[in-house]
Coordinates of C-alpha atoms in Angstrom, one line a residue:
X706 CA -0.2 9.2 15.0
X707 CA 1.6 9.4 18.0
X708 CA 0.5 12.7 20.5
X709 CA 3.6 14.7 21.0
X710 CA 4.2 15.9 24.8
X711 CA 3.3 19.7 25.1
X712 CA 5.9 21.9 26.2
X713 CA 6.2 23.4 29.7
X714 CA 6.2 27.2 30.2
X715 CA 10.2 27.4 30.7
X716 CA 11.1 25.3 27.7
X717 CA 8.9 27.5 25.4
X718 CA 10.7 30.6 26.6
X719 CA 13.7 29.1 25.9
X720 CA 12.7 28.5 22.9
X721 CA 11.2 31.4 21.8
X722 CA 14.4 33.2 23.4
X723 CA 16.3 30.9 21.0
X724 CA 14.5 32.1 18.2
X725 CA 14.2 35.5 19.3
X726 CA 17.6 36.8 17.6
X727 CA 17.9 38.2 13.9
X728 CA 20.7 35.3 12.7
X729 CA 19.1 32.4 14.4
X730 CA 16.0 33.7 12.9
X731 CA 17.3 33.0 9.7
X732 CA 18.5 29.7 10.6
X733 CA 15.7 28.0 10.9
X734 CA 13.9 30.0 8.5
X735 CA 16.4 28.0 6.1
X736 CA 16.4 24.9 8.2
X737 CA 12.5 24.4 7.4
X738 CA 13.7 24.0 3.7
X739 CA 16.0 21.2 4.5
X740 CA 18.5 20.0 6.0
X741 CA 22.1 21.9 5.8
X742 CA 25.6 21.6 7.2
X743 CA 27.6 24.8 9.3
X744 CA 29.6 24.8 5.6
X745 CA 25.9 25.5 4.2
X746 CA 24.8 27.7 6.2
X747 CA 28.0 29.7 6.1
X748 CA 28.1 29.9 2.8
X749 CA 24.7 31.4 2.7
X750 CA 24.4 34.0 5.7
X751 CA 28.2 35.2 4.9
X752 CA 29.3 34.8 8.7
X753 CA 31.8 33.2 10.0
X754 CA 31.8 29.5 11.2
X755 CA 32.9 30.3 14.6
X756 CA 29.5 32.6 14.8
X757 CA 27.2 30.3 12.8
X758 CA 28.6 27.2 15.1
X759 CA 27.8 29.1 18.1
X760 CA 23.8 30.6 17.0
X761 CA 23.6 26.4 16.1
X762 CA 24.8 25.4 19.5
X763 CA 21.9 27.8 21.7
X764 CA 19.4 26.6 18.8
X765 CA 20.0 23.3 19.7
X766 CA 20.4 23.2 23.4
X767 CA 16.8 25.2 23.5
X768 CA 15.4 22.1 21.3
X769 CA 15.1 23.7 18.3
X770 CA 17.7 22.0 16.4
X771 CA 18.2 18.7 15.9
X772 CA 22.2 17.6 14.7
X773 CA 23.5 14.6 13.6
X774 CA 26.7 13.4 11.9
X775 CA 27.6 12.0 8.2
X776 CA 31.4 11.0 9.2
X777 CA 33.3 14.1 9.3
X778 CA 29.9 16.3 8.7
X779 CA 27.4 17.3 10.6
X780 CA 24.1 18.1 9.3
X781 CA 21.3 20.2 11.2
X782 CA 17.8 20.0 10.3
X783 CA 14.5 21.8 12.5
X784 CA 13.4 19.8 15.3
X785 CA 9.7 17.7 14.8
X786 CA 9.0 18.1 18.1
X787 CA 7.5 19.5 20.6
X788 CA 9.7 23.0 20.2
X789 CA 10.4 22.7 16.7
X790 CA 6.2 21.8 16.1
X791 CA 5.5 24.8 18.1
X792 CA 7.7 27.7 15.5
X793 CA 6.9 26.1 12.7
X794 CA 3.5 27.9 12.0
X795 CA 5.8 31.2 13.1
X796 CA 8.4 30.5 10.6
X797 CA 5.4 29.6 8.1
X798 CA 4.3 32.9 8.4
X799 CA 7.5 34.8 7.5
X800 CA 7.1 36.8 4.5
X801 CA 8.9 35.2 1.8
X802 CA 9.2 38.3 0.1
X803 CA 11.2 39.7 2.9
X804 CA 14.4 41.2 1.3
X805 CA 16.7 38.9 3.7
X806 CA 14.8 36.3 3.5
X807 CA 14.4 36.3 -0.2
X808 CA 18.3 36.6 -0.2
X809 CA 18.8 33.7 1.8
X810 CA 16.6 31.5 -0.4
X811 CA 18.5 32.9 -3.5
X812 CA 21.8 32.0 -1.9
X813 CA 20.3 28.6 -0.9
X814 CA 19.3 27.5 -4.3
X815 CA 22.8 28.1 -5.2
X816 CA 24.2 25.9 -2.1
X817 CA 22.0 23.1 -3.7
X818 CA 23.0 23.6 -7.0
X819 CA 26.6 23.3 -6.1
X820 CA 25.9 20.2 -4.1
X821 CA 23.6 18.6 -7.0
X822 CA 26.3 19.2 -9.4
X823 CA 29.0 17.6 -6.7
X824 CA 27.1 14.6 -6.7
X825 CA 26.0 13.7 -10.5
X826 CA 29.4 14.0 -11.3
X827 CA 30.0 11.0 -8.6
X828 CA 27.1 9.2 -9.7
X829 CA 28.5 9.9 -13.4
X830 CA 31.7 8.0 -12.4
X831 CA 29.5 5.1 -11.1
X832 CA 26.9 5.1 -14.1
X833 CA 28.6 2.9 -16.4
X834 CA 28.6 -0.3 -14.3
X835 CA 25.4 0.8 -12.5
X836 CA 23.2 1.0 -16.5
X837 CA 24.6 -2.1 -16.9
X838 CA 23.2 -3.8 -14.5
X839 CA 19.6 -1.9 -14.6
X840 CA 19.8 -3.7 -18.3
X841 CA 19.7 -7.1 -16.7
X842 CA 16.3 -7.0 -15.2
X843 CA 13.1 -5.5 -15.6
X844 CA 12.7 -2.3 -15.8
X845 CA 12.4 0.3 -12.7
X846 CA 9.1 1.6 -13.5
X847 CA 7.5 -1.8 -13.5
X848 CA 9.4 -3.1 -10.2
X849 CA 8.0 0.9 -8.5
X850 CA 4.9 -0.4 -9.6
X851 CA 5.2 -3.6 -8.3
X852 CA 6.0 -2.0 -4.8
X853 CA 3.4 0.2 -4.6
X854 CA 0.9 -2.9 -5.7
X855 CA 1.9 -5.0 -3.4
X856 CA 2.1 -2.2 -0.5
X857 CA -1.5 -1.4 -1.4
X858 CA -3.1 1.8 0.0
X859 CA -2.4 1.0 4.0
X860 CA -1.7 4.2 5.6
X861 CA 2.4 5.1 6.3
X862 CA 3.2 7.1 9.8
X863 CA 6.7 6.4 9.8
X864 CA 8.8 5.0 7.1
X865 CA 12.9 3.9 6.6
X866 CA 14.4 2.9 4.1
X867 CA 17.7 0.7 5.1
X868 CA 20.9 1.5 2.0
X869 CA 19.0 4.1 0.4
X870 CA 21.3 4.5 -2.0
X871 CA 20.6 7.3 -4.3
X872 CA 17.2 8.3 -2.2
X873 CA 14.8 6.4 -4.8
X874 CA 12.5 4.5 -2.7
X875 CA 12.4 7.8 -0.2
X876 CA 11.1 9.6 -3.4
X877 CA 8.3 6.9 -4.7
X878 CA 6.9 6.7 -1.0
X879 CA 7.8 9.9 1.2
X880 CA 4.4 11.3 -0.2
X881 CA 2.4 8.9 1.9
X882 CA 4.3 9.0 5.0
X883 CA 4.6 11.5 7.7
X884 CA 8.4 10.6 9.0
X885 CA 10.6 9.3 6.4
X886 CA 14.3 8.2 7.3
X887 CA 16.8 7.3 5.0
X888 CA 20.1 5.3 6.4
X889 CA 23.4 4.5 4.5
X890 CA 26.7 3.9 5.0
X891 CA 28.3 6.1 2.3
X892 CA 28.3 9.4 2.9
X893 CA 28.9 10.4 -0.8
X894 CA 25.5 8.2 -1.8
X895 CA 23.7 10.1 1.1
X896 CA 25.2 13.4 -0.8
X897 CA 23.4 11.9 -4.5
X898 CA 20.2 11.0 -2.5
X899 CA 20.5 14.7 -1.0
X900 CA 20.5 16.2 -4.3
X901 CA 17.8 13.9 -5.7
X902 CA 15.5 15.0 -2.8
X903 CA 16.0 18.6 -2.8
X904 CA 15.3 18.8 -6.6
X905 CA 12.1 16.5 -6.2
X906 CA 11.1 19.2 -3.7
X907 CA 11.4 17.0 -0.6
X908 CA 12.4 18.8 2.1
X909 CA 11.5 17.1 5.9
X910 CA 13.5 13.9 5.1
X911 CA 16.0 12.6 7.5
X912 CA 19.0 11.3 6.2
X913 CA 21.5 9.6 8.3
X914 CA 24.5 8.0 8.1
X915 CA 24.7 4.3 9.9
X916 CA 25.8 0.8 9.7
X917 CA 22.3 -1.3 8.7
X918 CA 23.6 -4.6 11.2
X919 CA 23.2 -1.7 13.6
X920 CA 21.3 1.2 12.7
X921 CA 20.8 4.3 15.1
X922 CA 17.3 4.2 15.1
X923 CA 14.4 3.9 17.9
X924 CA 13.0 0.6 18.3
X925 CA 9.5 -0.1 17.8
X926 CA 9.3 3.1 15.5
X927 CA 8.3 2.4 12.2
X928 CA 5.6 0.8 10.6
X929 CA 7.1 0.7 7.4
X930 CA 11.1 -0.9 7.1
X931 CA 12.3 -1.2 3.4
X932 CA 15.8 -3.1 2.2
X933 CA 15.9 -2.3 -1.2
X934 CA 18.5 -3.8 -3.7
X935 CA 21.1 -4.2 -0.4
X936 CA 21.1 -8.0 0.9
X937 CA 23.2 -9.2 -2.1
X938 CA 25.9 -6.6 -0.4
X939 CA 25.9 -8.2 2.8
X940 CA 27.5 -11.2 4.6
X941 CA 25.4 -11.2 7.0
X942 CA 22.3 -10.8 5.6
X943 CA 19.8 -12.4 8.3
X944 CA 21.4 -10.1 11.0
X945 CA 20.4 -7.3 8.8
X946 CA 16.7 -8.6 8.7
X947 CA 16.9 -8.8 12.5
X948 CA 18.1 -5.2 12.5
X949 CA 14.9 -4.1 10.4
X950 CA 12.5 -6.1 12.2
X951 CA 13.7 -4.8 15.5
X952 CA 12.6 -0.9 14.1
X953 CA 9.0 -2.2 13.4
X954 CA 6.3 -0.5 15.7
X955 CA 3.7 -3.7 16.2
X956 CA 2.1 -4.6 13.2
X957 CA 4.3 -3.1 11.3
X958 CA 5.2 -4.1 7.7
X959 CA 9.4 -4.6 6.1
X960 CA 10.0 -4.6 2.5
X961 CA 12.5 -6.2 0.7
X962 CA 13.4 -6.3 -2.6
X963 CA 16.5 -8.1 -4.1
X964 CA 17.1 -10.9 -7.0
X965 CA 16.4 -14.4 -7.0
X966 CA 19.3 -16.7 -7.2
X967 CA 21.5 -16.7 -10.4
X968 CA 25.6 -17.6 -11.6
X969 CA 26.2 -14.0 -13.0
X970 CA 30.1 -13.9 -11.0
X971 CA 31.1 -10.6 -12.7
X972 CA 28.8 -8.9 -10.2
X973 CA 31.1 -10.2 -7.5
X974 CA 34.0 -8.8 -9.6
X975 CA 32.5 -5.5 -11.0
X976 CA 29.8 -4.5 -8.0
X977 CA 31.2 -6.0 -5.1
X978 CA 28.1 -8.2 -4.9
X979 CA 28.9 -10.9 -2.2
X980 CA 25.6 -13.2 -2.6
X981 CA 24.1 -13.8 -5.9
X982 CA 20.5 -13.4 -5.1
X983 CA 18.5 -15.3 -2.7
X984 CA 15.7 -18.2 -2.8
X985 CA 12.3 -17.4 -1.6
X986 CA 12.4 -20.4 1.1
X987 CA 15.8 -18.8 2.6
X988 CA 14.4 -15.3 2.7
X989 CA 11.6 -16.5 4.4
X990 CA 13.3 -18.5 6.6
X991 CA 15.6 -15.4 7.6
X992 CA 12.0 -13.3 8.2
X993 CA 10.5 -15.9 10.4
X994 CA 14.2 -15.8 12.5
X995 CA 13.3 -12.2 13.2
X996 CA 10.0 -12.8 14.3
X997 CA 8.1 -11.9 11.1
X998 CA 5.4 -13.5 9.2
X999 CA 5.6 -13.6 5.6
X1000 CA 2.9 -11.9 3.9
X1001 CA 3.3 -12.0 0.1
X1002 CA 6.0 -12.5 -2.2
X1003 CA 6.7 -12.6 -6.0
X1004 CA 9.2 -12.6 -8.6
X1005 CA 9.6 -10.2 -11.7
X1006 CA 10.5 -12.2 -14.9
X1007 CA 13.9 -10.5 -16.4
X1008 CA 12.8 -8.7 -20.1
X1009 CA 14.4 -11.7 -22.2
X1010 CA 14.7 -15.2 -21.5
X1011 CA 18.5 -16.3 -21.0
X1012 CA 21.1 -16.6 -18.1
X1013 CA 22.7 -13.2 -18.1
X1014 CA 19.4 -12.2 -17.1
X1015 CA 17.8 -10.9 -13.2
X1016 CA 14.9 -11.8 -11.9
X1017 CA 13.8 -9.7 -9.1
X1018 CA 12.1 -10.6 -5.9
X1019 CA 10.1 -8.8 -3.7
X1020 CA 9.2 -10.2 -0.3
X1021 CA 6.4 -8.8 2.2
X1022 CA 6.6 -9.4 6.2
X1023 CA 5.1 -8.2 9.2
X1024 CA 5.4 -8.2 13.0
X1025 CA 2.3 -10.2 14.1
X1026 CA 2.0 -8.2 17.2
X1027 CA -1.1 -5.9 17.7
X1028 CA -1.2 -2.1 18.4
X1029 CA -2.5 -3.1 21.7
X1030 CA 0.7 -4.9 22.8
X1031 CA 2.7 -1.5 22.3
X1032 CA 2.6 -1.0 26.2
X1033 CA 3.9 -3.8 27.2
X1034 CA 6.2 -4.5 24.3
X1035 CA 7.6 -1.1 23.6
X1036 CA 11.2 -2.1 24.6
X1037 CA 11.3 -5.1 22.2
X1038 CA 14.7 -6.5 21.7
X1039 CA 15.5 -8.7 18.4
X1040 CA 18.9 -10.1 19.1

Protein backbone atom coordinates (compact mmCIF):
# COMPACT_ATOMS: atom_id res chain seq x y z
CA UNK A 1 0.00 0.00 0.00
CA UNK A 2 1.34 3.11 -0.78
CA UNK A 3 1.92 5.69 2.49
CA UNK A 4 -0.08 8.73 1.80
CA UNK A 5 1.82 12.22 2.61
CA UNK A 6 0.49 13.71 5.90
CA UNK A 7 -0.92 16.92 5.80
CA UNK A 8 0.69 20.17 6.94
CA UNK A 9 -0.91 22.40 9.72
CA UNK A 10 -2.33 25.10 7.09
CA UNK A 11 -3.76 22.58 4.69
CA UNK A 12 -5.76 20.86 7.52
CA UNK A 13 -7.20 24.16 8.58
CA UNK A 14 -8.21 24.70 5.30
CA UNK A 15 -9.75 21.82 5.30
CA UNK A 16 -11.49 21.62 8.33
CA UNK A 17 -12.53 25.44 7.47
CA UNK A 18 -13.88 23.78 4.25
CA UNK A 19 -15.87 21.46 6.10
CA UNK A 20 -16.69 23.66 8.84
CA UNK A 21 -20.11 25.06 7.23
CA UNK A 22 -23.65 23.43 7.57
CA UNK A 23 -24.13 22.87 3.49
CA UNK A 24 -20.71 21.70 2.71
CA UNK A 25 -21.25 19.54 5.71
CA UNK A 26 -23.80 17.89 3.96
CA UNK A 27 -21.91 17.60 0.86
CA UNK A 28 -19.64 15.34 1.68
CA UNK A 29 -21.67 13.61 4.12
CA UNK A 30 -23.51 12.55 0.70
CA UNK A 31 -20.26 12.41 -1.27
CA UNK A 32 -18.95 9.45 0.99
CA UNK A 33 -21.94 7.50 -0.42
CA UNK A 34 -20.88 7.99 -4.01
CA UNK A 35 -20.18 9.87 -6.47
CA UNK A 36 -22.85 12.73 -7.65
CA UNK A 37 -23.11 15.46 -10.13
CA UNK A 38 -24.13 19.52 -9.09
CA UNK A 39 -27.71 18.30 -10.89
CA UNK A 40 -27.58 15.51 -7.90
CA UNK A 41 -26.74 17.29 -5.37
CA UNK A 42 -29.18 20.01 -6.25
CA UNK A 43 -31.80 17.97 -6.54
CA UNK A 44 -31.24 16.66 -3.05
CA UNK A 45 -30.24 19.72 -0.72
CA UNK A 46 -33.04 21.88 -2.64
CA UNK A 47 -30.48 24.91 -3.35
CA UNK A 48 -29.78 26.48 -6.04
CA UNK A 49 -26.93 25.50 -8.58
CA UNK A 50 -25.30 28.74 -8.49
CA UNK A 51 -24.92 27.95 -4.42
CA UNK A 52 -24.28 24.27 -4.64
CA UNK A 53 -21.45 25.15 -7.56
CA UNK A 54 -19.95 27.57 -5.29
CA UNK A 55 -19.88 25.32 -1.59
CA UNK A 56 -18.22 22.56 -4.42
CA UNK A 57 -15.70 24.99 -5.73
CA UNK A 58 -14.15 25.96 -1.76
CA UNK A 59 -14.57 22.08 -1.12
CA UNK A 60 -12.40 21.38 -3.83
CA UNK A 61 -9.75 24.02 -3.78
CA UNK A 62 -9.30 22.97 0.20
CA UNK A 63 -8.65 19.24 -1.25
CA UNK A 64 -11.64 17.83 -0.15
CA UNK A 65 -13.28 17.26 -3.42
CA UNK A 66 -12.09 15.60 -6.19
CA UNK A 67 -14.06 16.55 -9.83
CA UNK A 68 -13.88 15.21 -12.97
CA UNK A 69 -15.85 15.35 -16.24
CA UNK A 70 -18.23 12.70 -18.20
CA UNK A 71 -18.55 15.04 -21.55
CA UNK A 72 -20.86 17.65 -20.64
CA UNK A 73 -21.08 16.37 -16.79
CA UNK A 74 -19.09 16.70 -14.11
CA UNK A 75 -19.12 14.32 -11.34
CA UNK A 76 -17.63 14.95 -7.74
CA UNK A 77 -16.69 12.33 -5.53
CA UNK A 78 -14.62 12.76 -1.72
CA UNK A 79 -11.09 13.03 -2.06
CA UNK A 80 -8.74 9.56 -1.00
CA UNK A 81 -6.26 11.51 0.12
CA UNK A 82 -4.51 13.06 2.43
CA UNK A 83 -7.51 15.66 3.28
CA UNK A 84 -10.27 13.60 2.27
CA UNK A 85 -8.53 10.40 4.52
CA UNK A 86 -8.30 12.80 7.32
CA UNK A 87 -12.69 13.63 7.48
CA UNK A 88 -13.54 10.58 6.69
CA UNK A 89 -13.65 9.03 10.29
CA UNK A 90 -15.46 12.67 11.13
CA UNK A 91 -18.09 12.13 8.50
CA UNK A 92 -18.14 8.35 9.75
CA UNK A 93 -19.25 9.45 12.92
CA UNK A 94 -22.24 11.60 11.83
CA UNK A 95 -25.32 10.35 13.28
CA UNK A 96 -27.26 8.87 10.64
CA UNK A 97 -30.29 9.33 12.48
CA UNK A 98 -29.76 13.02 12.29
CA UNK A 99 -33.12 14.49 10.97
CA UNK A 100 -31.14 16.33 7.92
CA UNK A 101 -29.08 13.83 7.37
CA UNK A 102 -31.60 11.15 7.30
CA UNK A 103 -33.40 13.53 4.80
CA UNK A 104 -30.61 13.78 2.56
CA UNK A 105 -30.17 10.01 2.39
CA UNK A 106 -34.02 9.69 1.70
CA UNK A 107 -33.74 12.23 -1.01
CA UNK A 108 -30.60 10.39 -2.31
CA UNK A 109 -32.14 7.02 -2.76
CA UNK A 110 -34.56 8.71 -4.83
CA UNK A 111 -31.70 10.54 -7.14
CA UNK A 112 -30.52 6.90 -7.68
CA UNK A 113 -33.59 5.46 -8.31
CA UNK A 114 -34.33 8.00 -10.97
CA UNK A 115 -30.88 7.43 -12.52
CA UNK A 116 -31.26 3.41 -12.23
CA UNK A 117 -34.41 3.66 -14.01
CA UNK A 118 -32.72 6.25 -16.72
CA UNK A 119 -30.43 3.73 -17.54
CA UNK A 120 -32.25 0.07 -17.77
CA UNK A 121 -34.46 1.70 -20.02
CA UNK A 122 -31.15 2.40 -22.31
CA UNK A 123 -29.76 -0.85 -21.59
CA UNK A 124 -33.42 -2.15 -22.44
CA UNK A 125 -33.10 -0.58 -25.96
CA UNK A 126 -29.70 -2.32 -26.33
CA UNK A 127 -30.82 -5.86 -24.79
CA UNK A 128 -31.99 -7.46 -27.76
CA UNK A 129 -28.79 -7.59 -29.81
CA UNK A 130 -26.76 -7.72 -26.58
CA UNK A 131 -28.91 -11.51 -25.33
CA UNK A 132 -28.10 -12.47 -28.49
CA UNK A 133 -24.91 -12.47 -28.53
CA UNK A 134 -24.43 -13.74 -24.63
CA UNK A 135 -26.37 -16.92 -26.44
CA UNK A 136 -23.27 -17.59 -28.59
CA UNK A 137 -20.79 -18.40 -26.01
CA UNK A 138 -20.59 -19.80 -22.71
CA UNK A 139 -22.23 -18.62 -20.20
CA UNK A 140 -21.12 -15.50 -17.92
CA UNK A 141 -21.02 -17.28 -14.66
CA UNK A 142 -18.54 -19.85 -15.90
CA UNK A 143 -16.24 -17.15 -17.88
CA UNK A 144 -16.45 -14.95 -13.88
CA UNK A 145 -15.35 -18.09 -12.75
CA UNK A 146 -12.75 -18.63 -15.10
CA UNK A 147 -11.36 -15.03 -14.15
CA UNK A 148 -11.29 -15.38 -10.77
CA UNK A 149 -9.48 -19.00 -11.35
CA UNK A 150 -7.06 -17.83 -13.28
CA UNK A 151 -6.42 -14.53 -11.18
CA UNK A 152 -6.07 -16.80 -8.16
CA UNK A 153 -5.97 -15.25 -4.61
CA UNK A 154 -2.88 -12.57 -5.29
CA UNK A 155 -3.72 -9.53 -3.35
CA UNK A 156 -5.37 -6.36 -5.57
CA UNK A 157 -4.22 -2.60 -4.39
CA UNK A 158 -5.28 -0.98 -7.31
CA UNK A 159 -7.44 -2.11 -10.03
CA UNK A 160 -8.95 -0.64 -13.72
CA UNK A 161 -10.95 -1.97 -15.78
CA UNK A 162 -10.41 -0.51 -19.53
CA UNK A 163 -14.46 -0.30 -21.52
CA UNK A 164 -16.18 -1.19 -18.47
CA UNK A 165 -19.14 -1.32 -20.06
CA UNK A 166 -22.03 -1.86 -17.83
CA UNK A 167 -19.61 -2.00 -14.60
CA UNK A 168 -19.51 -5.90 -14.47
CA UNK A 169 -15.95 -6.81 -13.96
CA UNK A 170 -15.86 -3.64 -11.40
CA UNK A 171 -18.63 -5.66 -9.50
CA UNK A 172 -16.95 -9.36 -9.51
CA UNK A 173 -13.47 -7.86 -8.30
CA UNK A 174 -13.94 -4.31 -6.51
CA UNK A 175 -14.22 -6.54 -3.23
CA UNK A 176 -10.67 -7.43 -3.30
CA UNK A 177 -9.17 -4.20 -4.23
CA UNK A 178 -8.63 -1.03 -2.44
CA UNK A 179 -8.77 1.58 -5.66
CA UNK A 180 -10.96 0.45 -8.30
CA UNK A 181 -11.27 2.62 -11.62
CA UNK A 182 -13.58 2.08 -14.26
CA UNK A 183 -12.86 4.02 -17.80
CA UNK A 184 -15.27 4.19 -20.88
CA UNK A 185 -15.90 6.19 -23.63
CA UNK A 186 -19.78 6.32 -23.42
CA UNK A 187 -21.05 8.30 -21.12
CA UNK A 188 -24.55 6.65 -21.14
CA UNK A 189 -22.73 3.04 -20.41
CA UNK A 190 -20.83 4.82 -17.49
CA UNK A 191 -24.63 5.96 -16.43
CA UNK A 192 -25.82 1.77 -16.59
CA UNK A 193 -22.48 0.91 -14.78
CA UNK A 194 -23.47 3.83 -12.24
CA UNK A 195 -26.68 2.33 -11.54
CA UNK A 196 -25.37 -1.22 -11.42
CA UNK A 197 -22.84 -0.11 -8.70
CA UNK A 198 -24.96 1.85 -6.46
CA UNK A 199 -27.57 -0.95 -6.28
CA UNK A 200 -24.69 -3.64 -5.55
CA UNK A 201 -23.84 -1.19 -2.70
CA UNK A 202 -20.55 -0.06 -4.21
CA UNK A 203 -19.87 3.19 -3.35
CA UNK A 204 -15.77 4.36 -3.55
CA UNK A 205 -15.53 3.43 -7.29
CA UNK A 206 -14.13 5.82 -9.71
CA UNK A 207 -15.69 6.06 -12.88
CA UNK A 208 -14.31 8.12 -15.61
CA UNK A 209 -14.87 8.90 -18.90
CA UNK A 210 -11.75 8.46 -21.42
CA UNK A 211 -10.45 7.32 -24.69
CA UNK A 212 -8.57 3.62 -23.78
CA UNK A 213 -5.59 4.46 -26.86
CA UNK A 214 -5.18 7.19 -24.29
CA UNK A 215 -6.56 6.92 -20.94
CA UNK A 216 -6.25 9.69 -18.15
CA UNK A 217 -4.66 7.66 -15.83
CA UNK A 218 -1.27 7.70 -13.69
CA UNK A 219 1.41 5.57 -14.96
CA UNK A 220 2.88 2.95 -13.07
CA UNK A 221 -0.38 2.79 -10.90
CA UNK A 222 -2.10 -0.32 -10.99
CA UNK A 223 -1.27 -3.66 -10.35
CA UNK A 224 -4.28 -4.99 -11.88
CA UNK A 225 -5.37 -3.67 -15.80
CA UNK A 226 -8.44 -5.59 -17.23
CA UNK A 227 -9.75 -5.37 -21.16
CA UNK A 228 -12.74 -7.15 -20.98
CA UNK A 229 -14.87 -7.97 -24.19
CA UNK A 230 -13.31 -4.49 -25.88
CA UNK A 231 -10.35 -5.46 -28.46
CA UNK A 232 -12.84 -6.77 -31.09
CA UNK A 233 -14.10 -2.92 -31.00
CA UNK A 234 -10.89 -1.51 -31.76
CA UNK A 235 -8.71 -0.86 -34.88
CA UNK A 236 -5.96 -0.43 -33.17
CA UNK A 237 -5.94 -2.98 -30.81
CA UNK A 238 -2.04 -3.39 -29.94
CA UNK A 239 -1.94 0.40 -29.11
CA UNK A 240 -4.66 -0.25 -26.68
CA UNK A 241 -2.47 -3.11 -25.00
CA UNK A 242 0.38 -0.56 -24.88
CA UNK A 243 -2.03 1.83 -23.19
CA UNK A 244 -2.81 -0.82 -20.37
CA UNK A 245 0.60 -2.00 -19.94
CA UNK A 246 1.89 1.54 -19.55
CA UNK A 247 -0.78 1.85 -16.13
CA UNK A 248 0.96 -1.28 -14.67
CA UNK A 249 2.86 -0.52 -11.37
CA UNK A 250 6.03 -3.23 -11.67
CA UNK A 251 4.96 -6.51 -11.50
CA UNK A 252 1.83 -5.89 -12.17
CA UNK A 253 -0.75 -8.21 -13.85
CA UNK A 254 -3.35 -7.10 -17.31
CA UNK A 255 -6.28 -9.16 -18.09
CA UNK A 256 -7.83 -9.66 -21.18
CA UNK A 257 -10.66 -11.40 -22.25
CA UNK A 258 -12.09 -11.50 -25.81
CA UNK A 259 -13.01 -14.39 -28.42
CA UNK A 260 -10.93 -16.46 -30.48
CA UNK A 261 -11.02 -16.07 -34.12
CA UNK A 262 -14.34 -16.94 -35.96
CA UNK A 263 -16.50 -15.77 -39.59
CA UNK A 264 -19.67 -14.66 -37.69
CA UNK A 265 -19.89 -11.07 -40.15
CA UNK A 266 -23.27 -10.06 -38.66
CA UNK A 267 -21.38 -8.88 -35.55
CA UNK A 268 -19.65 -6.44 -37.87
CA UNK A 269 -23.16 -5.46 -39.18
CA UNK A 270 -25.28 -5.61 -35.94
CA UNK A 271 -22.52 -4.72 -33.02
CA UNK A 272 -20.13 -2.73 -34.81
CA UNK A 273 -17.51 -5.45 -34.13
CA UNK A 274 -14.47 -4.45 -36.28
CA UNK A 275 -12.18 -7.69 -35.61
CA UNK A 276 -13.62 -11.07 -35.31
CA UNK A 277 -11.74 -12.42 -32.41
CA UNK A 278 -8.14 -12.88 -32.19
CA UNK A 279 -5.46 -15.88 -32.26
CA UNK A 280 -3.62 -16.61 -29.15
CA UNK A 281 -0.13 -16.23 -31.06
CA UNK A 282 -1.23 -12.53 -32.19
CA UNK A 283 -2.38 -11.61 -28.68
CA UNK A 284 0.64 -12.63 -27.43
CA UNK A 285 2.61 -11.20 -29.77
CA UNK A 286 0.76 -7.73 -29.12
CA UNK A 287 1.59 -8.37 -25.08
CA UNK A 288 5.23 -9.02 -25.66
CA UNK A 289 5.23 -5.43 -27.93
CA UNK A 290 4.18 -3.77 -24.71
CA UNK A 291 6.73 -5.23 -22.70
CA UNK A 292 4.68 -8.01 -21.11
CA UNK A 293 5.29 -11.55 -20.42
CA UNK A 294 2.56 -13.85 -21.01
CA UNK A 295 1.56 -15.73 -18.14
CA UNK A 296 -1.41 -18.14 -18.85
CA UNK A 297 -3.93 -18.31 -21.34
CA UNK A 298 -7.04 -20.52 -22.27
CA UNK A 299 -10.04 -20.79 -24.29
CA UNK A 300 -13.69 -21.50 -23.19
CA UNK A 301 -15.45 -24.07 -25.54
CA UNK A 302 -18.86 -22.22 -26.88
CA UNK A 303 -22.05 -24.47 -25.20
CA UNK A 304 -22.67 -26.42 -28.61
CA UNK A 305 -20.49 -27.52 -31.25
CA UNK A 306 -21.12 -25.46 -34.71
CA UNK A 307 -19.95 -22.23 -36.44
CA UNK A 308 -22.36 -19.68 -35.17
CA UNK A 309 -20.79 -20.41 -32.00
CA UNK A 310 -17.90 -18.16 -29.56
CA UNK A 311 -15.25 -19.38 -28.04
CA UNK A 312 -13.83 -17.13 -25.51
CA UNK A 313 -10.24 -16.41 -24.66
CA UNK A 314 -8.72 -15.23 -21.77
CA UNK A 315 -5.13 -14.17 -21.74
CA UNK A 316 -2.79 -13.42 -18.56
CA UNK A 317 0.33 -10.91 -18.73
CA UNK A 318 2.62 -9.24 -16.50
CA UNK A 319 5.28 -6.56 -16.37
CA UNK A 320 8.48 -8.48 -15.48
CA UNK A 321 9.80 -5.61 -13.55
CA UNK A 322 10.23 -5.98 -9.71
CA UNK A 323 8.88 -3.80 -6.88
CA UNK A 324 12.33 -2.80 -6.35
CA UNK A 325 12.75 -1.10 -9.79
CA UNK A 326 9.73 1.34 -8.83
CA UNK A 327 12.46 4.12 -7.97
CA UNK A 328 14.13 4.24 -10.78
CA UNK A 329 11.39 3.29 -13.19
CA UNK A 330 8.47 5.18 -11.90
CA UNK A 331 8.23 7.51 -14.99
CA UNK A 332 7.95 4.46 -17.47
CA UNK A 333 6.91 5.44 -20.89
CA UNK A 334 5.25 2.63 -23.29
CA UNK A 335 5.14 4.34 -26.59
Amino acid sequence: MIERPPLNLDDALTALKAAGEETRLRILALLREGELSVSDLTDILGQSQPRISRHLKLLVEAGLVERHREGAWAFFRLAEDPAGAMLRPVLAGIDPGDRRVAADRDRLAAVRAQRAETALSHFARIAPEWDRLRSLHVPEEAVEAAILETLGGKPIRALVDLGTGTGRMLQLLAPRASRVVGLDASHAMLSVARANLEKAGLARIELRQGDIYAPPLESNAFDLVIVHQVLHYLDDPARALREAARLLAPGGRLLVVDFAPHDLEFLRERQAHRRLGFAGEQVRGWLAEAGLDTLAGRELAPPTAGRDQLTVSLWLAQDPRVITDWPLLSNREVA
